[in-house]
Coordinates of C-alpha atoms and ligand atoms in Angstrom, one line a residue:
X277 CA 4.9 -5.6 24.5
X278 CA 3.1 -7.4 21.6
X279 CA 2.7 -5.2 18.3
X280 CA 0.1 -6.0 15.4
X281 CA 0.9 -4.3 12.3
X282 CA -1.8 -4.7 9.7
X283 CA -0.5 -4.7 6.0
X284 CA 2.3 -6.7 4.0
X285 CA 3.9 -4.5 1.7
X286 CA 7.4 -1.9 1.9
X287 CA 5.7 0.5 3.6
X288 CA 4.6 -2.3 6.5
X289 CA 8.5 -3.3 6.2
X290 CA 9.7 -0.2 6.9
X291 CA 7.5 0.5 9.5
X292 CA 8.1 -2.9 11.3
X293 CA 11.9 -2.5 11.2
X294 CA 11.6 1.1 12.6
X295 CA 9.5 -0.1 15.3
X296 CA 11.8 -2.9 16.2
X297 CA 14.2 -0.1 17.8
X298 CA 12.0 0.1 20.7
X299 CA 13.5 -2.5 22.9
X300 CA 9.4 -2.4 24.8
X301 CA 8.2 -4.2 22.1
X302 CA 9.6 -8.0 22.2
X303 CA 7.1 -9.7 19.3
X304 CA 5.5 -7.7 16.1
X305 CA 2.9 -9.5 14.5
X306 CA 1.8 -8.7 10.7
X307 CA -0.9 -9.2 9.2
X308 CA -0.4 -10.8 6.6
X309 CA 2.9 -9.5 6.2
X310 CA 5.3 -11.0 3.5
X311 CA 8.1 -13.6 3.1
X312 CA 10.5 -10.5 3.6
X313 CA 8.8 -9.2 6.6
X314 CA 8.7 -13.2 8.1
X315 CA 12.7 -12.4 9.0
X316 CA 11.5 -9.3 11.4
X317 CA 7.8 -10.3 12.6
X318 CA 5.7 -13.4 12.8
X319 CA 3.3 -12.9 9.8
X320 CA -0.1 -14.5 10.3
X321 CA -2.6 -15.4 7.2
X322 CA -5.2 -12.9 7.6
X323 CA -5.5 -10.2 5.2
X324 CA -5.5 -6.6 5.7
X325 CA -9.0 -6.5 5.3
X326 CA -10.2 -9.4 7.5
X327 CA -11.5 -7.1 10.0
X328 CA -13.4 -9.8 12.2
X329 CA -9.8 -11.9 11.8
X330 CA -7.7 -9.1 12.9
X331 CA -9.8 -8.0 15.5
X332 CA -10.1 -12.1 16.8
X333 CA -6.8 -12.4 16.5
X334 CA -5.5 -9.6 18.3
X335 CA -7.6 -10.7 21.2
X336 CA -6.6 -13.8 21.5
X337 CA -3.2 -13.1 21.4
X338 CA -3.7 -10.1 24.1
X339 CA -2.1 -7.9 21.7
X340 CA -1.4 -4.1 23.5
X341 CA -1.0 -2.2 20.7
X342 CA -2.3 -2.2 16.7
X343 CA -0.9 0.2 13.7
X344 CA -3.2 0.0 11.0
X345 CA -1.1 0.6 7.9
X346 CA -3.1 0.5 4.5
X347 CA -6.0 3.1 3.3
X348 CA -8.7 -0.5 3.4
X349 CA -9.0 -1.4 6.1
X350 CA -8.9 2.4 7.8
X351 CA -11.7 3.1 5.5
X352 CA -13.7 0.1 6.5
X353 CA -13.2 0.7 10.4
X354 CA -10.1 -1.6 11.8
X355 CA -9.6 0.8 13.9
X356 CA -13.2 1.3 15.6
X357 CA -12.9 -2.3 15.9
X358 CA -10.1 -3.0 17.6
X359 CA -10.6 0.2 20.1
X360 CA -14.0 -0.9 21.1
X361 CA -11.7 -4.2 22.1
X362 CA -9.4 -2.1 24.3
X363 CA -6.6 -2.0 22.0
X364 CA -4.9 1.1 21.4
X365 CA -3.8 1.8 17.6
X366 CA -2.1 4.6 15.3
X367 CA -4.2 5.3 12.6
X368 CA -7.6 7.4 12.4
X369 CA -11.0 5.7 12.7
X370 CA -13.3 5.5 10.2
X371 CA -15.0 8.8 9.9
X372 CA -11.8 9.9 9.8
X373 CA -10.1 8.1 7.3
X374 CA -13.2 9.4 5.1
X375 CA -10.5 12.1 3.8
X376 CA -9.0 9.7 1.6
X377 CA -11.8 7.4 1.3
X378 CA -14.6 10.1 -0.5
X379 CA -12.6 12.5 -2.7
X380 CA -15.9 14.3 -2.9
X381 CA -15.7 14.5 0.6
X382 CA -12.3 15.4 0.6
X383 CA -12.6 18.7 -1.8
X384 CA -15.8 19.6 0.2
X385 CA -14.0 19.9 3.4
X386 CA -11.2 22.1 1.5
X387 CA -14.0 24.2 -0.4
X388 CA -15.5 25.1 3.3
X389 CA -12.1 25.9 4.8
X390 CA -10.7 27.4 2.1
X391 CA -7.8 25.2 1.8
X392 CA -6.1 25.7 -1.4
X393 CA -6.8 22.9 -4.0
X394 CA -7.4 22.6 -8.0
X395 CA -11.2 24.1 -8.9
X396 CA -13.3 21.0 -9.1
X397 CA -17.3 19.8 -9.4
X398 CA -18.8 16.5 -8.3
X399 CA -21.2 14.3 -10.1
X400 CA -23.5 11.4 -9.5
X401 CA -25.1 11.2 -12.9
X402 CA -23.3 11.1 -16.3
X403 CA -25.3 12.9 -18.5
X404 CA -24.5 16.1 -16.0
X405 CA -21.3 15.7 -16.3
X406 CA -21.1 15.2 -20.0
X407 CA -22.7 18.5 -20.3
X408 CA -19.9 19.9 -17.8
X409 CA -17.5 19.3 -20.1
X410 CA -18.8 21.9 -22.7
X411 CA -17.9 24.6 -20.1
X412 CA -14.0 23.4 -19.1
X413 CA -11.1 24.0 -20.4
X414 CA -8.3 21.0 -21.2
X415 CA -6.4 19.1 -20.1
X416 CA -9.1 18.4 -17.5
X417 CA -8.4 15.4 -14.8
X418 CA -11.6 13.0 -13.9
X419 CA -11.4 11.0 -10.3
X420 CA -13.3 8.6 -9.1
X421 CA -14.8 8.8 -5.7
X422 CA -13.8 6.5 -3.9
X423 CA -10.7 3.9 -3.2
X424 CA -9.7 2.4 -6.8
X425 CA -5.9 0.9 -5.4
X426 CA -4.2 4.3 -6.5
X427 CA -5.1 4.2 -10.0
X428 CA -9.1 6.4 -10.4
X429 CA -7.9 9.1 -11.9
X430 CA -7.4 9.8 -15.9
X431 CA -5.9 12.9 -17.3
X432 CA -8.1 13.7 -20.5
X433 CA -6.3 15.7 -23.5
X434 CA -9.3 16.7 -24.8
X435 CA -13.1 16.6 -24.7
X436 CA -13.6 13.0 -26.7
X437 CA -10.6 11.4 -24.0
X438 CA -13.5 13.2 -21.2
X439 CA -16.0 11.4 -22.6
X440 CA -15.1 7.9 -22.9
X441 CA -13.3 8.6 -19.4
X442 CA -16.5 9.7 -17.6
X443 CA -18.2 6.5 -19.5
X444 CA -15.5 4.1 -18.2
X445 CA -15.6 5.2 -15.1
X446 CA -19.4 5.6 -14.3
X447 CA -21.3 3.3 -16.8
X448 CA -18.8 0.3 -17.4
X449 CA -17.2 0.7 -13.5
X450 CA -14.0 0.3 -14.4
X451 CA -13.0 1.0 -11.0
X452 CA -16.2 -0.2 -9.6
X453 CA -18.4 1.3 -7.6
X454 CA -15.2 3.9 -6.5
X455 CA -16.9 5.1 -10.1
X456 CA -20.2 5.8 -9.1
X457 CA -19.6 9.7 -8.4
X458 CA -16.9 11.2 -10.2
X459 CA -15.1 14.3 -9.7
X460 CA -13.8 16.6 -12.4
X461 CA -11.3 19.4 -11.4
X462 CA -8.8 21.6 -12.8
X463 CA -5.2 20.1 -14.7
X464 CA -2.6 21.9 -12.6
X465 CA 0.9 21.7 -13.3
X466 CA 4.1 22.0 -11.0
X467 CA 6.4 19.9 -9.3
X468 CA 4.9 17.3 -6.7
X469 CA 5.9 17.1 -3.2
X470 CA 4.5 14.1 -0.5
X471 CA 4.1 15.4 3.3
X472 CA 3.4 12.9 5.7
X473 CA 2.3 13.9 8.7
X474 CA 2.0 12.6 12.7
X475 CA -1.7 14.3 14.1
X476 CA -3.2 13.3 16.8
X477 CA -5.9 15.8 15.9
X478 CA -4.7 18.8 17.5
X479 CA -1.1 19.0 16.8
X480 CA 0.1 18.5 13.8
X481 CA 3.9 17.7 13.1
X482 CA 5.2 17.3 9.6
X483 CA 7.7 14.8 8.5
X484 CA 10.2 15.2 6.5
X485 CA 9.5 15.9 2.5
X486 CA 9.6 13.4 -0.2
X487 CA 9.1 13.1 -4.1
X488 CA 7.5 9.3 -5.6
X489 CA 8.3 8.5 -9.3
X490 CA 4.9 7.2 -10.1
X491 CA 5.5 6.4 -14.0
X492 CA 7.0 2.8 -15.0
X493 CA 9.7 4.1 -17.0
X494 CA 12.4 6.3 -17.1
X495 CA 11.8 9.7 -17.8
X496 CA 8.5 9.8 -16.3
X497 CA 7.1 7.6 -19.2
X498 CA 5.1 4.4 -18.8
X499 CA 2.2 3.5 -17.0
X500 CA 1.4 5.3 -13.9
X501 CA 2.6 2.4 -10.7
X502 CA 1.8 2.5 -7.0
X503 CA 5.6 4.2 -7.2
X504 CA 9.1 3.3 -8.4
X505 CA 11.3 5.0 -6.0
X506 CA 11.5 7.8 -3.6
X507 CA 14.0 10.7 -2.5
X508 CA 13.8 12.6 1.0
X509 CA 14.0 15.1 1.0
X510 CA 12.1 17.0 -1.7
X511 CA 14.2 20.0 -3.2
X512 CA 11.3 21.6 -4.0
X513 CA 9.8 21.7 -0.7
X514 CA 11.6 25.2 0.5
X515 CA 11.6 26.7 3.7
X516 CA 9.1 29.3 2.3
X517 CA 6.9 26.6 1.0
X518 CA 6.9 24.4 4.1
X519 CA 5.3 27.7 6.1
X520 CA 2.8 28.4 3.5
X521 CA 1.6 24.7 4.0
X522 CA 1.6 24.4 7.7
X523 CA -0.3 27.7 7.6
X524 CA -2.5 27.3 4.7
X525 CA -3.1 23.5 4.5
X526 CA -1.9 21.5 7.4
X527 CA -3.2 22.8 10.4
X528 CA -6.3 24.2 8.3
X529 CA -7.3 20.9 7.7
X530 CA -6.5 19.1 11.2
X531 CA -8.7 21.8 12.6
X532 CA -11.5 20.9 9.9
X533 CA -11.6 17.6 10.9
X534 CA -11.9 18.2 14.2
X535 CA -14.6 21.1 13.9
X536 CA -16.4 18.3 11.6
X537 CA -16.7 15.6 14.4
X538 CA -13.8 13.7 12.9
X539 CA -10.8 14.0 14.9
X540 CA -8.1 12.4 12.7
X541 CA -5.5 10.5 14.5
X542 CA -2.6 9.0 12.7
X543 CA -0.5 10.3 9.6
X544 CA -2.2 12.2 7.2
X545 CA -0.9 12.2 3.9
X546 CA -0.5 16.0 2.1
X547 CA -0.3 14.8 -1.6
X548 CA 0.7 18.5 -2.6
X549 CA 1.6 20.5 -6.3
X550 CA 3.9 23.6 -6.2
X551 CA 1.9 25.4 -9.0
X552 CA 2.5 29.1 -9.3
X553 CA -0.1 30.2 -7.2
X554 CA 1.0 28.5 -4.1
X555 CA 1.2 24.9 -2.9
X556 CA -2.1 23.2 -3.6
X557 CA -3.4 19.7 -2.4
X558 CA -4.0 17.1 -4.9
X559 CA -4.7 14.3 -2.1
X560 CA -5.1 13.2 1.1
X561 CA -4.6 9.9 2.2
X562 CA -5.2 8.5 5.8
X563 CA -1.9 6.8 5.9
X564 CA 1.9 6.5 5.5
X565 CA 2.6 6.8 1.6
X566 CA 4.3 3.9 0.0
X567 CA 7.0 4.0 -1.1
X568 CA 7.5 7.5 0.6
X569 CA 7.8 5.6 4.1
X570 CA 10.4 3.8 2.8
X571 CA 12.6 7.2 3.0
X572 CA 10.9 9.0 5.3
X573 CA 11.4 6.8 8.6
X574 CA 15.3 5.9 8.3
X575 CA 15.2 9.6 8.5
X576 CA 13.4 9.8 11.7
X577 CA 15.4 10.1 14.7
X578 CA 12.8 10.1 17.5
X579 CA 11.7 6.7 18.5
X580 CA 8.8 6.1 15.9
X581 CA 6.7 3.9 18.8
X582 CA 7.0 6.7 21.2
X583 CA 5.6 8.8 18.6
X584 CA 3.2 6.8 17.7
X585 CA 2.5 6.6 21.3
X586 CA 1.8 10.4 22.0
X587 CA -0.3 10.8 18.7
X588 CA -3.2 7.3 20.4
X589 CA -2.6 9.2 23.8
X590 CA -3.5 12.9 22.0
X591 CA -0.2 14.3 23.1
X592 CA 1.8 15.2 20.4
X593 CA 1.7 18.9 21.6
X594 CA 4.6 17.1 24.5
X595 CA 6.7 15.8 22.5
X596 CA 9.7 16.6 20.0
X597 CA 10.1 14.9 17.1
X598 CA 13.5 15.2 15.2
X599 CA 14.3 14.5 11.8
X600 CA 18.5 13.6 10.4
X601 CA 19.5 16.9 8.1
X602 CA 20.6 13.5 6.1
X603 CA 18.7 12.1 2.8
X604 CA 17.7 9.1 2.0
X605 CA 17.0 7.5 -1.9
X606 CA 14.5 4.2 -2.6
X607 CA 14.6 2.6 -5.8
X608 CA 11.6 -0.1 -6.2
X609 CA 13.0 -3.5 -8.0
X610 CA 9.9 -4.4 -9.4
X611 CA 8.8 -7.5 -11.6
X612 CA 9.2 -6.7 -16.2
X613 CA 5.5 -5.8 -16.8
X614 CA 4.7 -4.4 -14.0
X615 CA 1.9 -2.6 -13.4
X616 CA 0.6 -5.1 -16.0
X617 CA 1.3 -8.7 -16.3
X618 CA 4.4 -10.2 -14.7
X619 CA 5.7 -13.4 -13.5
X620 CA 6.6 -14.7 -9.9
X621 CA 8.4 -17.3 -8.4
X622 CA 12.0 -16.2 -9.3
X623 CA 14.4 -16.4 -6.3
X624 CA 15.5 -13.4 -5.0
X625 CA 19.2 -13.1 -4.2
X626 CA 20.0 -10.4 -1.4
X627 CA 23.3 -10.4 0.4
X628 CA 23.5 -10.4 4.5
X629 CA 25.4 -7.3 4.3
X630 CA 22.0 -5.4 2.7
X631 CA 19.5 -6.3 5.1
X632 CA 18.8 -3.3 6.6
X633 CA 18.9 -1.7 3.6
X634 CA 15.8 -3.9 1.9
X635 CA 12.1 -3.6 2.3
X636 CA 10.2 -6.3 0.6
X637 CA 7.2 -6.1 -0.6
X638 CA 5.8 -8.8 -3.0
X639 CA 8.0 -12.1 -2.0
X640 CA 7.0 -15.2 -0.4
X641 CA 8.9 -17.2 1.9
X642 CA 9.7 -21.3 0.6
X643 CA 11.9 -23.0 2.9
X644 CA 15.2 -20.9 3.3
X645 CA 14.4 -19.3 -0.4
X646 CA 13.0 -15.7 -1.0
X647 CA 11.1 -16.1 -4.0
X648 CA 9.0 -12.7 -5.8
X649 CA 5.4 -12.9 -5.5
X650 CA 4.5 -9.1 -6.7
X651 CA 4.5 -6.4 -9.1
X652 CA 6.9 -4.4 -6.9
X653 CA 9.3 -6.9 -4.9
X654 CA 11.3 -5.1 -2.9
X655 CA 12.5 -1.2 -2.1
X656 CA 16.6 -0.2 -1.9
X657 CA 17.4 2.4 0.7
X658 CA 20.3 4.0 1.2
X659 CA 20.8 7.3 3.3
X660 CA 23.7 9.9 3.5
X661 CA 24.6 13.5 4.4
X662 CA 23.9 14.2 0.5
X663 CA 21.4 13.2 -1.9
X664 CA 23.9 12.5 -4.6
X665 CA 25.5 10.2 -2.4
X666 CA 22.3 8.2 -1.2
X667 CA 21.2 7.4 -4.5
X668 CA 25.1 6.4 -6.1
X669 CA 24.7 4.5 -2.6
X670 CA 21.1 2.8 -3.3
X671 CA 22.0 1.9 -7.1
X672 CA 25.1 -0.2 -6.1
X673 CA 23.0 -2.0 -3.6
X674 CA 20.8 -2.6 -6.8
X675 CA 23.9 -4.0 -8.1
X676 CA 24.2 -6.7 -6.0
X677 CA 20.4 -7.7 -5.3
X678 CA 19.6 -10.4 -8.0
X679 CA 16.4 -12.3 -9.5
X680 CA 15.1 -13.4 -12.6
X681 CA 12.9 -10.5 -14.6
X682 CA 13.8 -7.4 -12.5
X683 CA 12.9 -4.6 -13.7
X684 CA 13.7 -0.7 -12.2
X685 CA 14.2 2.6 -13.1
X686 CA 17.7 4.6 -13.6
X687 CA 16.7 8.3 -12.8
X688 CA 15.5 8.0 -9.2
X689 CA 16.3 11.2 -7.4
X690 CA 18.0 12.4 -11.0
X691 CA 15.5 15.3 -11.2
X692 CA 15.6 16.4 -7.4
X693 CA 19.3 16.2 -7.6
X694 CA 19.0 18.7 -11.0
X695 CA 16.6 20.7 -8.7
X696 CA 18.8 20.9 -6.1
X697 CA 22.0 22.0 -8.7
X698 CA 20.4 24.8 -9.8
X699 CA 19.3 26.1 -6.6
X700 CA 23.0 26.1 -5.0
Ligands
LIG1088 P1 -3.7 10.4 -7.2 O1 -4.1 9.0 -7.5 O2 -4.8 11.2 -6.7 O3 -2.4 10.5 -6.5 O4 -3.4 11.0 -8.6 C1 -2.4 10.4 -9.5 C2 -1.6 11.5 -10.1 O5 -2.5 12.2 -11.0 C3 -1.0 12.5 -9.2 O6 0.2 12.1 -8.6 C4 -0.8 13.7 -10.2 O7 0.4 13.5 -10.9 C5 -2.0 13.5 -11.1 N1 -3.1 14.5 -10.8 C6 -4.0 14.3 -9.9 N2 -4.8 15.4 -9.8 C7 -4.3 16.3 -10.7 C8 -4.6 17.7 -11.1 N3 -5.7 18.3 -10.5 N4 -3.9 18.3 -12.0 C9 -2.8 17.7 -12.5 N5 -2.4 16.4 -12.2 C10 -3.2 15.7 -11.3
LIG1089 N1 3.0 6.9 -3.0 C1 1.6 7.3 -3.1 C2 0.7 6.7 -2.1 O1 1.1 6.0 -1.2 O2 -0.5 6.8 -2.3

């Protein structure tokens, strides 16, 4: 079988290499994939969202089935496109994906169903919501609408950080037109906790739990980053928790999609806070998380294409997926500067022993070298029957990856694994 995977970062890497365990599937295609991902897949120059170019070239290569990895090209209907070719994909179509493109649309559908989530109001025009902020309390937490690459939503102190916030956001467009409507909502506070999950729009089958470090620096301080490491799974997700979710928010929300006309095939991304009052979503996204993937599918121990499979053939309900009891750390080698300015073109050093254990995700390929080519470069994954153990395990492969400039964090995992000290 010929696979297409659209994308080219970790996540995409992860994916690919998982796939590759399926002895059906004899070449993977990505799109555009990465100099990493060029040692598992022949990576073709079209980007992610080249929808004509996918669609073309998945055609003419008789491709027989697509996964659709990144929230762009969802949003903008790769998926449509390639189905009205014949080609069967994972990933939802577009008025689907909707759930993570329109936040307003997002906390509309949970305001209907009463699926638990922070209080919130939308607004088109700025001078109403200036006046909103006379009635809130603070912190308060401004999004904007639509897709801003992770990074449209400020956390305002006070009134005066609301203000220039709102401004920024719908009157310079500092996210662009993602900043046309805004929503304001409720600061909550509590650990965070990512839940992907398989649907094929019926059933609905979690995967296992994981915790991002989205700040730069150690400590959680810094910059907020598209993530800097990942631990599976998260300490905080309980056994208590995980039933409150599946009864409160996951199914809830499958079955709102459906009863809206937008059954939602693919994995749906619970972006969820453990406040006091009860697990609450913070997001949805129409996809794998990255770098959540990265720790989520060494963990999977049913064959992820057959999955995959089951959720584009709407039976899910058939099959069951099985997860290790094992866990599994990532810690992101990024570039210094990172998420702001940072060079590329240093050669990246990674010894033959490590290859499984690397998914890259800002490198080009030049001749035999590796050199880096992104903010993040490349994730370190180590899994074993204890978390203390997988992330001793990931750092010394840290050890031995080299190149000019790398930057990472020391505490991945060091707060889960405090979490998990005090529970025993
Ligand atoms: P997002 O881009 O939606 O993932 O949001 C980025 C980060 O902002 C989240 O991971 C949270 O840490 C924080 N955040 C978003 N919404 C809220 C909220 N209502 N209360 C507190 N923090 C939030
Ligand atoms: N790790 C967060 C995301 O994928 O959006």
């Amino acid at each position: 079988m010929k696979i297409l995977v659209v994308g080219g970062g970790g996540r995409e890497h992860a994916i690919i290499k998982s796939l590759k365990k399926n002895k059906l599937i004899e070449t993977v295609y990505a799109l555009p994939g990465n100099g990493g991902i060029s040692s598992d897949a022949i990576c073709v120059d079209i980007g992610a969202k080249d929808i004509d170019g996918i669609v073309n070239f998945a055609t003419e290569n008789m491709v027989d089935y697509a996964v659709v990895a990144p929230d762009d090209p969802l949003v903008l209907g790769a998926v449509d496109a390639l189905e009205a070719q014949g080609i069967p994909c994972f990933g939802p179509n577009k008025a689907a994906a909707i759930i993570e493109g329109s936040k307003a649309f997002a906390k509309e559908l949970m305001k209907k169903h009463s699926i638990p989530t922070a209080r919130y109001e939308t607004f088109d025009n700025l001078d109403d919501a200036l006046k909103y902020l006379e009635e809130i309390t603070y912190p308060t937490v401004i999004k904007a609408d639509g897709l801003a690459l992770g990074k449209g939503v400020i956390i305002a102190g006070n009134k005066a950080e609301a203000e220039t916030a709102l401004k920024s956001m719908m009157t310079d467009k500092i996210f662009g037109e993602s900043g046309s409507r805004v929503i304001i909502e409720e600061f909550l506070e509590g650990p965070e906790v990512s839940v992907l999950a398989f649907t094929d729009g019926h059933t609905v089958v979690p995967m296992i739990s994981s915790m991002d470090h989205k700040r730069a620096c150690d400590n959680d301080e810094g910059l907020n980053t598209g993530g800097m490491g990942t631990v599976a799974p998260n300490p905080y997700y309980t056994e208590k928790i995980q039933e409150i979710c599946m009864k409160e928010i996951f199914i809830p929300t499958v079955e709102a999609m459906k009863s809206d006309g937008r059954v939602f095939k693919g994995c749906l991304y619970f972006g969820l806070m453990i406040t006091n009052d009860g697990p609450k979503v913070i997001e949805y996204n129409c996809r794998f998380g990255d770098p959540e993937t990265q720790v989520v599918l060494p963990l999977l121990k049913t064959d992820l294409f057959t999955v995959m499979q089951a959720v584009t053939e709407e039976r899910l309900v058939d099959l069951n997926v099985e997860f290790s009891s094992d866990s599994a750390c990532c810690v992101i080698m990024a570039s210094k500067g990172y998420p702001e300015k940072y060079d590329k073109g240093y050669k990246i050093t990674i010894p033959k022993h490590l290859k499984d254990n690397v998914y890259v995700a800002g490198a080009q390929r030049c001749g035999e070298d590796l050199l880096t080519a992104g903010g993040r470069v490349l994730g370190v994954v180590a899994t074993a029957d204890n978390l203390e153990d997988a992330i001793k395990q990931s750092y010394s492969f840290v050890e031995e990856i080299s190149f000019d400039n790398a930057y990472y964090r020391h505490d991945i995992g060091k707060r889960a694994l405090a979490r998990l000290k005090k529970g025993e």
